[in-house]
Coordinates of C-alpha atoms and ligand atoms in Angstrom, one line a residue:
Chain A
M112 CA -22.3 -17.1 20.8
A113 CA -21.0 -20.3 19.2
R114 CA -17.5 -21.0 19.9
T115 CA -15.4 -22.2 16.9
V116 CA -13.5 -25.3 17.8
T117 CA -10.7 -26.3 15.5
P118 CA -9.6 -30.0 15.4
G119 CA -7.1 -30.5 18.1
P120 CA -7.1 -31.0 21.8
R121 CA -10.5 -30.3 23.3
R122 CA -11.7 -29.4 26.7
R123 CA -12.0 -33.1 27.8
P124 CA -8.6 -33.8 29.3
T125 CA -7.0 -36.9 27.9
T126 CA -3.5 -38.1 28.4
A127 CA -4.0 -40.9 25.8
S128 CA -3.0 -39.6 22.4
P129 CA -2.8 -36.1 21.1
R130 CA -5.5 -35.0 18.7
M131 CA -4.0 -34.9 15.2
I132 CA -4.6 -31.7 13.2
D133 CA -5.0 -33.7 10.0
A134 CA -8.0 -35.7 11.0
P135 CA -11.0 -34.8 8.9
P136 CA -13.1 -32.9 8.5
R137 CA -10.3 -30.4 8.1
L138 CA -12.6 -27.4 8.3
P139 CA -13.2 -26.2 11.8
M140 CA -16.1 -28.0 13.5
R141 CA -18.6 -26.2 15.6
G142 CA -20.7 -27.0 18.6
T143 CA -20.6 -25.9 22.2
G144 CA -20.8 -28.6 24.9
L145 CA -22.3 -27.5 28.1
S146 CA -21.7 -29.0 31.5
E147 CA -24.7 -29.9 33.7
A148 CA -23.9 -26.9 35.9
E149 CA -23.8 -24.5 32.9
F150 CA -27.1 -26.0 31.7
Q151 CA -28.7 -25.6 35.1
K152 CA -27.3 -22.1 35.9
T153 CA -26.0 -20.1 33.1
V154 CA -28.1 -20.9 30.1
A155 CA -31.7 -19.7 29.9
T156 CA -34.0 -22.6 29.2
V157 CA -37.7 -22.8 28.8
E158 CA -39.5 -25.8 30.3
W159 CA -42.6 -27.4 29.1
V160 CA -44.4 -30.4 30.5
P161 CA -46.8 -31.9 28.0
A162 CA -50.1 -33.0 29.3
L163 CA -51.4 -35.4 26.7
E164 CA -53.8 -38.2 27.5
Y165 CA -54.7 -41.1 25.4
G166 CA -57.3 -43.8 25.6
W167 CA -56.2 -46.8 23.6
D168 CA -58.6 -49.4 22.2
T169 CA -57.5 -52.9 22.6
G170 CA -58.5 -54.1 19.1
E171 CA -60.3 -57.3 18.5
A172 CA -57.5 -59.9 19.1
I173 CA -55.9 -58.3 22.1
G174 CA -59.3 -57.6 23.6
R175 CA -60.1 -61.3 23.5
F176 CA -56.6 -62.1 24.9
L177 CA -57.1 -59.7 27.8
A178 CA -60.6 -61.2 28.5
G179 CA -58.8 -64.5 28.7
L180 CA -56.3 -63.3 31.2
R181 CA -59.1 -62.0 33.4
A182 CA -60.4 -65.6 33.3
G183 CA -57.0 -67.0 34.1
K184 CA -56.4 -68.3 30.6
I185 CA -53.7 -67.6 28.0
Y186 CA -55.0 -67.6 24.4
G187 CA -53.1 -67.8 21.2
V188 CA -54.0 -68.0 17.5
R189 CA -53.0 -70.3 14.7
C190 CA -52.5 -69.8 11.0
R191 CA -52.9 -73.0 9.0
R192 CA -51.0 -71.7 6.0
C193 CA -47.7 -71.0 7.7
G194 CA -48.4 -73.4 10.6
R195 CA -47.5 -70.9 13.3
T196 CA -49.2 -70.7 16.7
V197 CA -48.5 -67.3 18.3
T198 CA -49.3 -65.3 21.4
P199 CA -50.2 -62.5 22.1
P200 CA -52.8 -63.1 19.5
R201 CA -53.4 -61.0 16.3
A202 CA -56.4 -60.9 14.0
F203 CA -54.4 -61.6 10.9
C204 CA -51.2 -63.5 9.9
E205 CA -48.7 -60.8 9.1
L206 CA -46.8 -63.2 6.8
D207 CA -49.6 -64.7 4.9
F208 CA -51.8 -61.6 5.1
K209 CA -55.0 -63.5 5.8
P210 CA -57.2 -63.9 8.9
M211 CA -55.9 -66.2 11.6
D212 CA -57.7 -69.6 11.4
E213 CA -58.4 -70.6 15.0
W214 CA -58.0 -69.6 18.6
V215 CA -56.3 -72.0 21.0
E216 CA -56.1 -72.1 24.8
L217 CA -52.5 -72.4 25.8
P218 CA -51.1 -73.7 29.1
P219 CA -49.9 -71.2 31.7
T220 CA -46.4 -72.6 31.3
G221 CA -43.4 -71.8 29.1
T222 CA -39.7 -71.5 28.6
V223 CA -37.3 -68.7 29.3
N224 CA -36.0 -67.5 25.9
T225 CA -33.9 -64.8 27.5
F226 CA -33.9 -62.5 30.5
S227 CA -32.1 -59.5 32.0
V228 CA -31.5 -58.2 35.5
C229 CA -32.2 -54.5 35.4
Y230 CA -31.0 -52.1 38.1
V231 CA -32.1 -48.8 36.7
T232 CA -35.3 -47.0 36.0
W233 CA -35.9 -45.5 32.6
D234 CA -34.4 -42.2 33.8
M235 CA -31.4 -44.0 35.1
K236 CA -32.2 -43.9 38.8
P237 CA -31.0 -46.9 40.7
L238 CA -33.4 -49.7 41.6
R239 CA -32.6 -51.5 44.9
K240 CA -34.7 -54.5 43.9
P241 CA -34.0 -55.3 40.2
Q242 CA -36.6 -55.9 37.6
V243 CA -36.1 -59.2 35.8
P244 CA -37.7 -58.8 32.3
A245 CA -37.8 -61.9 30.1
V246 CA -39.0 -63.2 26.8
I247 CA -41.2 -66.2 27.5
E248 CA -42.1 -68.9 24.9
I249 CA -45.4 -70.2 26.0
D250 CA -45.8 -74.0 25.7
G251 CA -47.8 -74.9 22.6
T252 CA -46.6 -71.9 20.5
T253 CA -44.1 -72.2 17.6
P254 CA -40.4 -72.2 18.7
R255 CA -38.9 -68.7 19.0
V256 CA -42.4 -67.1 19.4
G257 CA -42.0 -65.3 22.7
F258 CA -43.4 -62.3 24.5
L259 CA -42.2 -59.8 27.0
H260 CA -43.1 -60.4 30.7
L261 CA -41.4 -60.4 34.0
L262 CA -39.8 -63.2 36.1
G263 CA -40.5 -63.1 39.8
G264 CA -40.6 -65.1 43.0
L265 CA -36.8 -64.9 43.1
R266 CA -34.6 -64.6 46.2
G267 CA -31.8 -62.1 46.4
T268 CA -31.0 -59.0 44.3
S269 CA -27.5 -59.7 42.9
V270 CA -26.9 -60.9 39.3
E271 CA -25.3 -64.1 40.8
A272 CA -28.4 -64.8 43.0
V273 CA -30.8 -64.4 40.1
H274 CA -28.6 -66.6 37.9
R275 CA -28.6 -69.3 40.5
Q276 CA -32.4 -69.5 40.1
V277 CA -33.0 -68.7 36.4
Q278 CA -31.3 -69.8 33.2
I279 CA -32.2 -69.5 29.6
G280 CA -34.2 -72.6 28.6
M281 CA -35.7 -73.1 32.1
P282 CA -39.4 -73.9 32.4
V283 CA -41.6 -71.3 34.1
R284 CA -45.2 -70.9 35.0
A285 CA -47.5 -67.9 35.3
V286 CA -48.3 -66.6 38.8
W287 CA -51.7 -64.9 38.6
K288 CA -53.3 -62.1 40.5
P289 CA -56.1 -63.3 42.7
A290 CA -59.2 -63.6 40.4
R291 CA -61.1 -60.8 42.0
E292 CA -58.2 -58.3 41.5
R293 CA -57.8 -59.1 37.8
S294 CA -58.8 -56.3 35.4
G295 CA -58.2 -57.8 32.0
A296 CA -54.6 -56.5 31.6
I297 CA -51.2 -58.0 30.9
T298 CA -50.5 -57.5 34.6
D299 CA -53.2 -60.0 35.5
I300 CA -50.1 -62.3 35.3
L301 CA -48.0 -60.9 38.1
Y302 CA -44.9 -62.7 36.8
F303 CA -43.5 -66.1 35.7
E304 CA -41.7 -68.2 38.2
P305 CA -39.3 -71.0 37.7
V306 CA -40.8 -74.5 37.8
R307 CA -38.4 -76.0 40.3
G308 CA -37.3 -79.6 40.0
K309 CA -37.7 -79.7 36.2
G310 CA -34.9 -80.1 33.8
R311 CA -33.7 -77.6 31.3
K312 CA -35.3 -77.5 27.9
A313 CA -33.4 -76.5 24.7
Chain B
M299 CA -36.6 -67.7 5.7
R300 CA -38.7 -65.2 3.8
A301 CA -37.2 -62.2 5.4
T302 CA -33.7 -62.9 4.1
E303 CA -34.5 -63.6 0.4
A304 CA -32.7 -61.1 -1.7
P305 CA -35.3 -59.1 -3.5
L306 CA -35.3 -58.9 -7.3
L307 CA -33.8 -55.5 -8.2
G308 CA -34.6 -53.2 -10.9
K309 CA -31.7 -51.2 -12.4
P310 CA -31.1 -47.7 -11.0
R311 CA -31.2 -45.2 -13.8
R312 CA -28.1 -43.3 -12.8
R313 CA -25.0 -43.6 -10.7
V314 CA -24.8 -41.4 -7.6
A315 CA -21.7 -40.2 -5.7
V316 CA -21.0 -38.6 -2.4
V317 CA -19.0 -35.4 -3.1
G318 CA -19.0 -33.7 0.3
A319 CA -19.3 -34.4 4.0
G320 CA -19.5 -32.3 7.2
M321 CA -20.2 -32.6 10.9
S322 CA -20.7 -30.6 14.0
L323 CA -19.0 -31.6 17.2
F324 CA -20.9 -34.4 19.0
V325 CA -21.5 -33.3 22.7
R326 CA -23.6 -34.4 25.6
R327 CA -25.6 -31.2 25.7
A328 CA -25.1 -28.5 23.1
L329 CA -25.8 -24.8 23.6
E330 CA -26.9 -24.7 20.0
T331 CA -30.4 -25.5 18.8
G332 CA -31.0 -28.3 16.4
K333 CA -31.3 -25.8 13.6
E334 CA -27.9 -24.3 14.4
L335 CA -26.3 -27.8 14.6
S336 CA -27.8 -28.7 11.3
Y337 CA -26.5 -25.5 9.7
Y338 CA -23.0 -26.2 11.0
A339 CA -22.9 -29.6 9.4
A340 CA -24.7 -28.7 6.2
S341 CA -22.6 -25.6 5.5
Q342 CA -19.4 -27.6 6.1
A343 CA -20.6 -30.3 3.7
L344 CA -21.4 -27.7 1.0
E345 CA -18.1 -26.0 1.5
T346 CA -16.1 -29.2 1.1
A347 CA -18.2 -30.1 -2.0
G348 CA -17.6 -26.7 -3.4
V349 CA -21.3 -25.9 -4.0
K350 CA -23.6 -23.2 -2.8
R351 CA -27.0 -23.8 -1.2
R352 CA -28.7 -22.3 -4.2
E353 CA -27.3 -25.0 -6.4
I354 CA -28.8 -27.7 -4.2
E355 CA -32.0 -29.0 -5.9
A356 CA -33.5 -31.0 -3.0
V357 CA -32.9 -31.7 0.6
V358 CA -33.4 -34.8 2.8
M359 CA -33.5 -34.4 6.6
V360 CA -33.3 -37.4 8.9
T361 CA -34.0 -36.9 12.6
A362 CA -35.4 -39.3 15.1
P363 CA -38.4 -39.0 17.5
D364 CA -40.1 -35.6 17.7
A365 CA -40.4 -36.4 21.4
F366 CA -36.7 -35.7 21.9
D367 CA -37.3 -32.0 21.1
G368 CA -40.9 -31.8 22.2
V369 CA -41.5 -30.3 18.7
H370 CA -44.1 -31.9 16.6
M371 CA -43.2 -31.9 12.9
K372 CA -39.6 -31.5 13.8
G373 CA -38.5 -32.1 10.2
E374 CA -40.3 -29.0 9.1
W375 CA -39.0 -27.1 12.0
L376 CA -35.4 -28.0 11.2
L377 CA -35.8 -27.1 7.5
D378 CA -34.0 -23.7 7.7
G379 CA -30.9 -25.1 9.3
A380 CA -30.9 -27.9 6.8
G381 CA -30.8 -25.5 3.9
G382 CA -34.2 -26.6 2.7
A383 CA -36.1 -23.3 2.5
G384 CA -38.0 -23.0 -0.8
K385 CA -36.8 -26.4 -2.1
P386 CA -38.2 -29.9 -2.5
Y387 CA -37.6 -31.1 1.0
M388 CA -38.4 -34.4 2.7
R389 CA -37.9 -35.9 6.1
T390 CA -37.5 -39.7 6.2
Y391 CA -37.6 -41.6 9.4
V392 CA -36.9 -45.1 10.5
G393 CA -35.8 -44.6 14.1
G394 CA -32.1 -45.4 14.7
G395 CA -31.8 -46.6 11.1
S396 CA -32.5 -43.1 9.9
G397 CA -28.9 -42.0 9.3
V398 CA -28.2 -44.5 6.6
F399 CA -31.8 -44.2 5.4
G400 CA -31.1 -40.5 4.7
L401 CA -28.4 -41.5 2.3
I402 CA -30.8 -44.1 0.7
S403 CA -33.5 -41.5 0.4
G404 CA -31.1 -39.0 -1.2
W405 CA -29.9 -41.7 -3.5
T406 CA -33.4 -42.4 -4.8
L407 CA -33.8 -38.8 -5.7
V408 CA -30.7 -38.7 -7.7
A409 CA -30.7 -42.2 -9.1
S410 CA -34.2 -41.7 -10.4
G411 CA -33.0 -38.8 -12.5
L412 CA -35.1 -36.3 -10.7
F413 CA -32.3 -34.2 -9.3
D414 CA -28.5 -33.8 -9.8
L415 CA -27.5 -32.3 -6.5
V416 CA -29.1 -33.3 -3.2
L417 CA -28.1 -32.4 0.4
V418 CA -28.7 -35.0 3.2
I419 CA -28.6 -33.9 6.8
G420 CA -28.9 -36.0 10.0
E421 CA -29.6 -34.1 13.2
E422 CA -30.3 -35.1 16.8
K423 CA -30.6 -33.1 19.9
M424 CA -31.5 -35.6 22.6
S425 CA -30.5 -33.4 25.6
S426 CA -33.7 -31.3 25.6
C427 CA -35.8 -34.2 26.8
Q428 CA -35.9 -34.1 30.6
P429 CA -35.1 -35.7 32.9
H430 CA -33.7 -38.3 30.5
P431 CA -34.3 -38.9 26.7
Q432 CA -35.1 -42.5 27.5
G433 CA -38.5 -41.1 28.4
A434 CA -39.2 -40.7 24.7
F435 CA -38.3 -44.3 24.1
L436 CA -40.8 -45.6 26.5
T437 CA -43.5 -44.9 23.9
I438 CA -42.0 -47.4 21.4
F439 CA -43.4 -50.3 23.6
D440 CA -46.9 -51.6 22.8
H441 CA -49.3 -49.6 24.9
T442 CA -51.5 -52.5 26.0
I443 CA -49.4 -55.5 26.4
E444 CA -45.9 -54.1 27.2
R445 CA -46.0 -50.7 28.8
P446 CA -48.0 -51.8 31.8
L447 CA -45.0 -54.0 32.7
G448 CA -42.8 -50.9 33.3
P449 CA -40.2 -51.4 30.6
N450 CA -37.3 -49.2 29.7
L451 CA -35.2 -49.1 26.5
L452 CA -32.3 -51.0 28.1
W453 CA -34.5 -54.1 28.5
I454 CA -34.7 -55.0 24.8
F455 CA -30.9 -54.6 24.3
A456 CA -30.1 -56.6 27.4
L457 CA -32.6 -59.3 26.4
E458 CA -31.1 -59.5 22.9
Q459 CA -27.5 -59.5 24.1
H460 CA -28.2 -62.3 26.6
R461 CA -29.8 -64.4 24.0
Y462 CA -26.9 -63.8 21.6
M463 CA -24.4 -64.8 24.3
A464 CA -26.3 -67.9 25.4
T465 CA -26.9 -69.1 21.8
Y466 CA -23.2 -69.0 21.0
G467 CA -21.5 -69.3 24.3
I468 CA -20.1 -65.7 24.1
R469 CA -18.6 -64.1 27.3
N470 CA -19.2 -60.6 28.4
E471 CA -15.4 -60.0 28.2
D472 CA -15.6 -60.6 24.4
I473 CA -18.3 -58.0 24.1
A474 CA -16.6 -55.4 26.3
L475 CA -13.7 -55.4 23.8
V476 CA -16.0 -53.5 21.3
S477 CA -16.2 -50.6 23.8
V478 CA -12.4 -50.7 24.2
K479 CA -11.7 -50.7 20.5
N480 CA -14.2 -48.1 19.5
K481 CA -13.5 -45.6 22.3
R482 CA -9.8 -45.9 21.5
N483 CA -10.4 -45.4 17.7
A484 CA -12.4 -42.3 18.6
L485 CA -9.3 -40.7 20.3
D486 CA -8.4 -39.7 16.7
H487 CA -11.8 -38.2 15.8
P488 CA -12.0 -34.5 16.5
A489 CA -15.8 -34.6 16.9
A490 CA -15.7 -37.4 19.5
Q491 CA -17.7 -37.1 22.7
V492 CA -16.6 -40.2 24.7
A493 CA -13.2 -41.2 23.4
A494 CA -11.1 -43.0 26.0
N495 CA -8.3 -45.4 26.5
L496 CA -9.8 -48.2 28.5
T497 CA -9.3 -51.9 29.2
V498 CA -11.8 -54.7 29.2
N499 CA -11.6 -54.7 33.0
D500 CA -12.6 -51.0 33.1
V501 CA -15.7 -51.8 31.0
L502 CA -16.7 -54.8 33.2
A503 CA -16.0 -52.7 36.3
S504 CA -18.5 -50.1 35.3
E505 CA -21.9 -50.6 36.9
V506 CA -24.4 -53.1 35.6
V507 CA -27.3 -51.2 34.3
A508 CA -29.3 -54.1 32.9
W509 CA -27.3 -57.3 33.1
P510 CA -25.5 -58.3 30.8
V511 CA -25.2 -54.6 29.8
H512 CA -22.7 -52.5 31.7
R513 CA -22.7 -48.7 31.6
L514 CA -19.6 -48.5 29.4
M515 CA -21.3 -50.9 26.8
V516 CA -23.9 -48.2 26.1
S517 CA -23.4 -45.2 23.8
P518 CA -24.0 -41.8 25.3
V519 CA -26.9 -39.3 25.0
S520 CA -25.7 -36.9 22.4
D521 CA -26.4 -33.7 20.4
G522 CA -25.0 -33.3 17.0
A523 CA -25.4 -33.2 13.2
A524 CA -23.7 -34.6 10.1
A525 CA -24.3 -33.9 6.4
L526 CA -23.5 -35.2 2.9
V527 CA -23.8 -33.8 -0.6
L528 CA -24.9 -36.3 -3.3
A529 CA -24.5 -35.7 -7.0
S530 CA -25.3 -37.4 -10.2
E531 CA -22.4 -38.9 -12.2
T532 CA -22.0 -35.9 -14.6
V533 CA -22.1 -33.3 -11.8
A534 CA -19.9 -35.4 -9.5
R535 CA -17.2 -35.6 -12.1
R536 CA -17.4 -31.8 -12.6
L537 CA -17.1 -31.2 -8.9
T538 CA -14.3 -33.6 -7.9
D539 CA -11.8 -36.0 -9.2
K540 CA -12.4 -38.2 -6.1
P541 CA -16.2 -39.0 -6.1
V542 CA -17.2 -41.8 -3.7
W543 CA -19.9 -43.9 -5.5
I544 CA -23.0 -45.3 -3.8
Q545 CA -22.7 -48.7 -5.3
G546 CA -25.6 -50.3 -3.5
V547 CA -28.3 -49.6 -1.0
G548 CA -30.7 -51.9 0.9
W549 CA -33.2 -51.8 3.7
S550 CA -35.6 -54.1 5.3
L551 CA -38.0 -54.0 8.3
D552 CA -38.9 -57.1 10.3
T553 CA -42.1 -57.7 12.2
S554 CA -43.0 -55.4 15.1
Y555 CA -43.7 -58.5 17.2
W556 CA -40.1 -58.4 18.3
G557 CA -40.4 -61.3 20.7
N558 CA -41.4 -63.5 17.7
R559 CA -37.9 -63.3 16.2
D560 CA -34.7 -65.1 16.7
L561 CA -33.0 -62.5 18.9
A562 CA -29.6 -64.1 18.4
Y563 CA -29.5 -63.1 14.7
P564 CA -30.6 -59.9 12.9
R565 CA -32.1 -61.4 9.8
Y566 CA -33.4 -58.0 8.8
V567 CA -29.9 -56.7 8.5
E568 CA -29.0 -59.7 6.4
A569 CA -32.0 -59.0 4.1
A570 CA -30.9 -55.3 3.8
A571 CA -27.2 -56.4 3.2
R572 CA -28.2 -58.9 0.5
M573 CA -30.1 -56.2 -1.3
A574 CA -27.2 -53.7 -1.2
Y575 CA -24.6 -56.3 -2.1
A576 CA -26.7 -57.5 -5.1
M577 CA -26.9 -53.9 -6.4
A578 CA -23.2 -53.3 -5.8
G579 CA -22.2 -56.6 -7.4
V580 CA -20.7 -57.8 -4.2
T581 CA -20.7 -61.6 -4.2
E582 CA -18.0 -62.3 -1.6
P583 CA -18.4 -59.6 1.0
R584 CA -15.5 -60.7 3.1
K585 CA -13.2 -60.3 0.2
Q586 CA -14.8 -57.3 -1.5
I587 CA -15.6 -55.1 1.6
H588 CA -12.5 -53.5 2.9
I589 CA -13.9 -51.4 5.7
A590 CA -17.1 -51.5 7.7
E591 CA -19.0 -49.0 9.8
P592 CA -21.8 -51.1 11.4
Y593 CA -24.2 -49.5 13.9
D594 CA -22.9 -49.8 17.5
P595 CA -25.3 -48.1 19.9
F596 CA -24.5 -51.0 22.3
A597 CA -21.3 -52.9 22.3
Y598 CA -22.8 -56.3 21.3
K599 CA -24.6 -54.7 18.3
E600 CA -21.4 -54.2 16.4
L601 CA -20.8 -57.9 16.5
H602 CA -24.5 -58.8 15.9
H603 CA -24.5 -56.6 12.9
L604 CA -21.2 -57.8 11.4
E605 CA -22.8 -61.3 11.4
G606 CA -26.0 -59.9 9.7
L607 CA -23.8 -58.1 7.2
L608 CA -22.3 -61.5 6.3
L609 CA -18.8 -60.2 7.3
A610 CA -18.5 -62.9 10.1
D611 CA -19.9 -66.3 10.7
K612 CA -22.9 -66.5 13.1
G613 CA -21.6 -66.4 16.7
Q614 CA -18.0 -65.9 15.5
A615 CA -17.6 -62.1 15.4
P616 CA -16.5 -62.0 19.1
E617 CA -13.7 -64.5 18.3
D618 CA -12.7 -62.5 15.2
L619 CA -12.6 -59.3 17.3
A620 CA -10.4 -60.9 19.9
Q621 CA -8.0 -62.0 17.3
G622 CA -7.6 -58.5 16.0
R623 CA -9.5 -58.9 12.7
F624 CA -11.5 -55.7 13.3
E625 CA -8.8 -53.3 14.5
R626 CA -8.1 -50.2 12.4
T627 CA -4.9 -51.9 11.1
G628 CA -6.5 -55.4 10.9
P629 CA -7.7 -57.3 7.9
L630 CA -11.3 -55.8 8.1
P631 CA -11.2 -52.4 10.0
V632 CA -14.5 -52.0 11.8
C633 CA -15.7 -48.6 13.1
P634 CA -12.3 -46.8 12.4
S635 CA -14.3 -43.6 13.2
G636 CA -14.8 -44.7 16.8
G637 CA -18.5 -45.5 16.1
L638 CA -21.3 -44.5 18.4
M639 CA -19.5 -46.0 21.4
G640 CA -16.7 -43.5 20.9
V641 CA -17.7 -40.5 18.7
G642 CA -21.2 -40.4 20.2
N643 CA -24.8 -41.2 19.3
P644 CA -26.9 -38.3 18.2
I645 CA -29.1 -40.9 16.6
A646 CA -29.8 -39.9 13.0
A647 CA -26.6 -37.9 12.8
A648 CA -24.6 -40.9 14.0
G649 CA -25.7 -43.0 11.0
V650 CA -24.7 -40.1 8.7
M651 CA -21.4 -39.8 10.5
K652 CA -20.7 -43.4 9.5
V653 CA -21.1 -42.5 5.9
C654 CA -18.9 -39.4 6.3
E655 CA -16.2 -41.7 7.7
L656 CA -16.4 -44.0 4.6
F657 CA -16.2 -40.9 2.4
W658 CA -13.0 -39.8 4.1
Q659 CA -11.5 -43.2 4.3
L660 CA -12.2 -44.2 0.7
R661 CA -10.7 -40.9 -0.5
G662 CA -7.6 -41.6 1.6
E663 CA -8.2 -38.4 3.6
A664 CA -8.9 -39.8 7.0
G665 CA -5.5 -38.6 8.4
R666 CA -4.7 -40.2 11.7
R667 CA -7.8 -42.5 11.3
Q668 CA -6.8 -43.7 7.9
V669 CA -6.9 -47.5 7.5
P670 CA -4.0 -48.9 5.7
G671 CA -4.1 -50.6 2.3
K672 CA -6.0 -48.1 0.2
P673 CA -9.5 -49.4 0.8
E674 CA -11.7 -49.4 -2.3
R675 CA -15.1 -50.4 -0.9
G676 CA -16.9 -50.0 2.4
V677 CA -20.2 -50.7 4.0
A678 CA -22.2 -48.5 6.4
Q679 CA -25.2 -49.8 8.4
A680 CA -27.7 -48.5 10.8
W681 CA -30.4 -50.1 12.8
G682 CA -33.4 -49.1 14.9
D683 CA -37.2 -48.8 15.3
L684 CA -38.3 -51.8 17.4
M685 CA -35.0 -53.5 16.9
Q686 CA -36.4 -54.3 13.5
I687 CA -34.8 -52.3 10.7
G688 CA -31.5 -52.7 8.8
T689 CA -30.4 -49.9 6.5
V690 CA -27.2 -50.6 4.5
A691 CA -25.1 -48.7 2.0
V692 CA -22.1 -49.9 0.0
L693 CA -19.7 -47.1 -1.1
G694 CA -16.7 -47.4 -3.3
I695 CA -14.2 -45.5 -5.4
H696 CA -15.1 -47.3 -8.7
Ligands
ZN972 ZN1 -49.5 -67.5 8.4

């Protein structure tokens, strides 16, 4: 059924520049592009919805980190050899390849390393209220050691509105779920919110 | 910085050349199966090289997540379309970096002395994954500390682009120019899926999907395949008087704790580039590299990668672009093919497409796409996994 398509003007109309015959590869290229309507109506497709379930173990280090979140504390780990303090914690230093040396309790505050204002879901459906994902550097960790979380407590939904309230380098603090609702999950921190009235940090 | 130290290199046993290249069309949704697309690209590469499948001694397949196709062990499943039946066959996989990694994998098989003729295929059929192939990407995030936050793939690109912009004071207009250049270059590529003549304003007027990323700064969902034939020096000289030599290869993976990196600079690309340049004897990349095909799944990535490839100063690639340095007729043509932003992004196939482009350009066969000045050496690069891998290959006519 495959249609042979020779290099030259293709079905996509373009008034820009004509397709040159001499553009390689010179042999005819094959492939049949379908429109959404053709895919939905004229081509037989077989559908399959996988039903796979997983139960993931936390591991030692993340398990202790999650227990800390349930108690309203953010823990990190320190390696004396490279001098780094990192969170989320890990059992071993991936650079020095030795066990981490100590656990440290970190403050629930940090700095915005970067953020986005996301208006689509993973399947590209529009979101009326954007998500504001961010990389947060928790105070007391090594510079440029951040982790993914969300910014919240913001007014408005436009890029401009979000930018009026958040900038890279701004101090933020964790907003926790009420203690009785925490489950020992990353979402025990609802989001980080700007610490208003404080200056920017580098 | 440990990650950017150039590794000590042993000496490859033999020189390896690319002697043939082929592609399918890149389309949003192909009627053909992955096997059929692979067959189209592979058979074309064999035909241009003037060799038969039975002469091929080993086959390398690169193809990205099994989840796109919903077929576990997709590499084995694609084997027949790749011409691998009854032969030493391997699938190698480093996410979006897979395309150039396929060339590297094939190179190891020939450079080691094991084989004289190796076929490399990159294939991707993203369209099977419903309702959107981004669903497959959700599983790259850490299951315990990231997925509960409701992430999608766009987040990590948007976060990285914003950090890059903020670190160097880059404007989104500067980044939109990559989309304009590459989509325009792709008008001359007969396989192109999303070629267009646009302005910076058109790009910035497209919807914000995840600020600072606009829709026209993102490469499309694509189906397609691309292939290469690699040969040892003796065999290459018998097959063609225009072999394109693989002068150097490099790859490096950075930590999977992606938030623990400087998001403004891809140091893993630098590590991979330093390895490839050292092998190729490239000491001054800006003088010795005449054409570049860096990985551009998002507009800013082309600029980010040019800096990691040491072809632009940190934070300066946008300025260089604005001044025309990276135009097809400029001092350093970048993505003359049209790149992923213009030709399309069937992931593993897109990286192989970049090597195909260097093959045609360095042989002076690129027709309407040909860069002026008889380029003698080019670099192709791909990137992926958890934003953590750089795969780099230096190709040249000497
Ligand atoms: Zn350490």
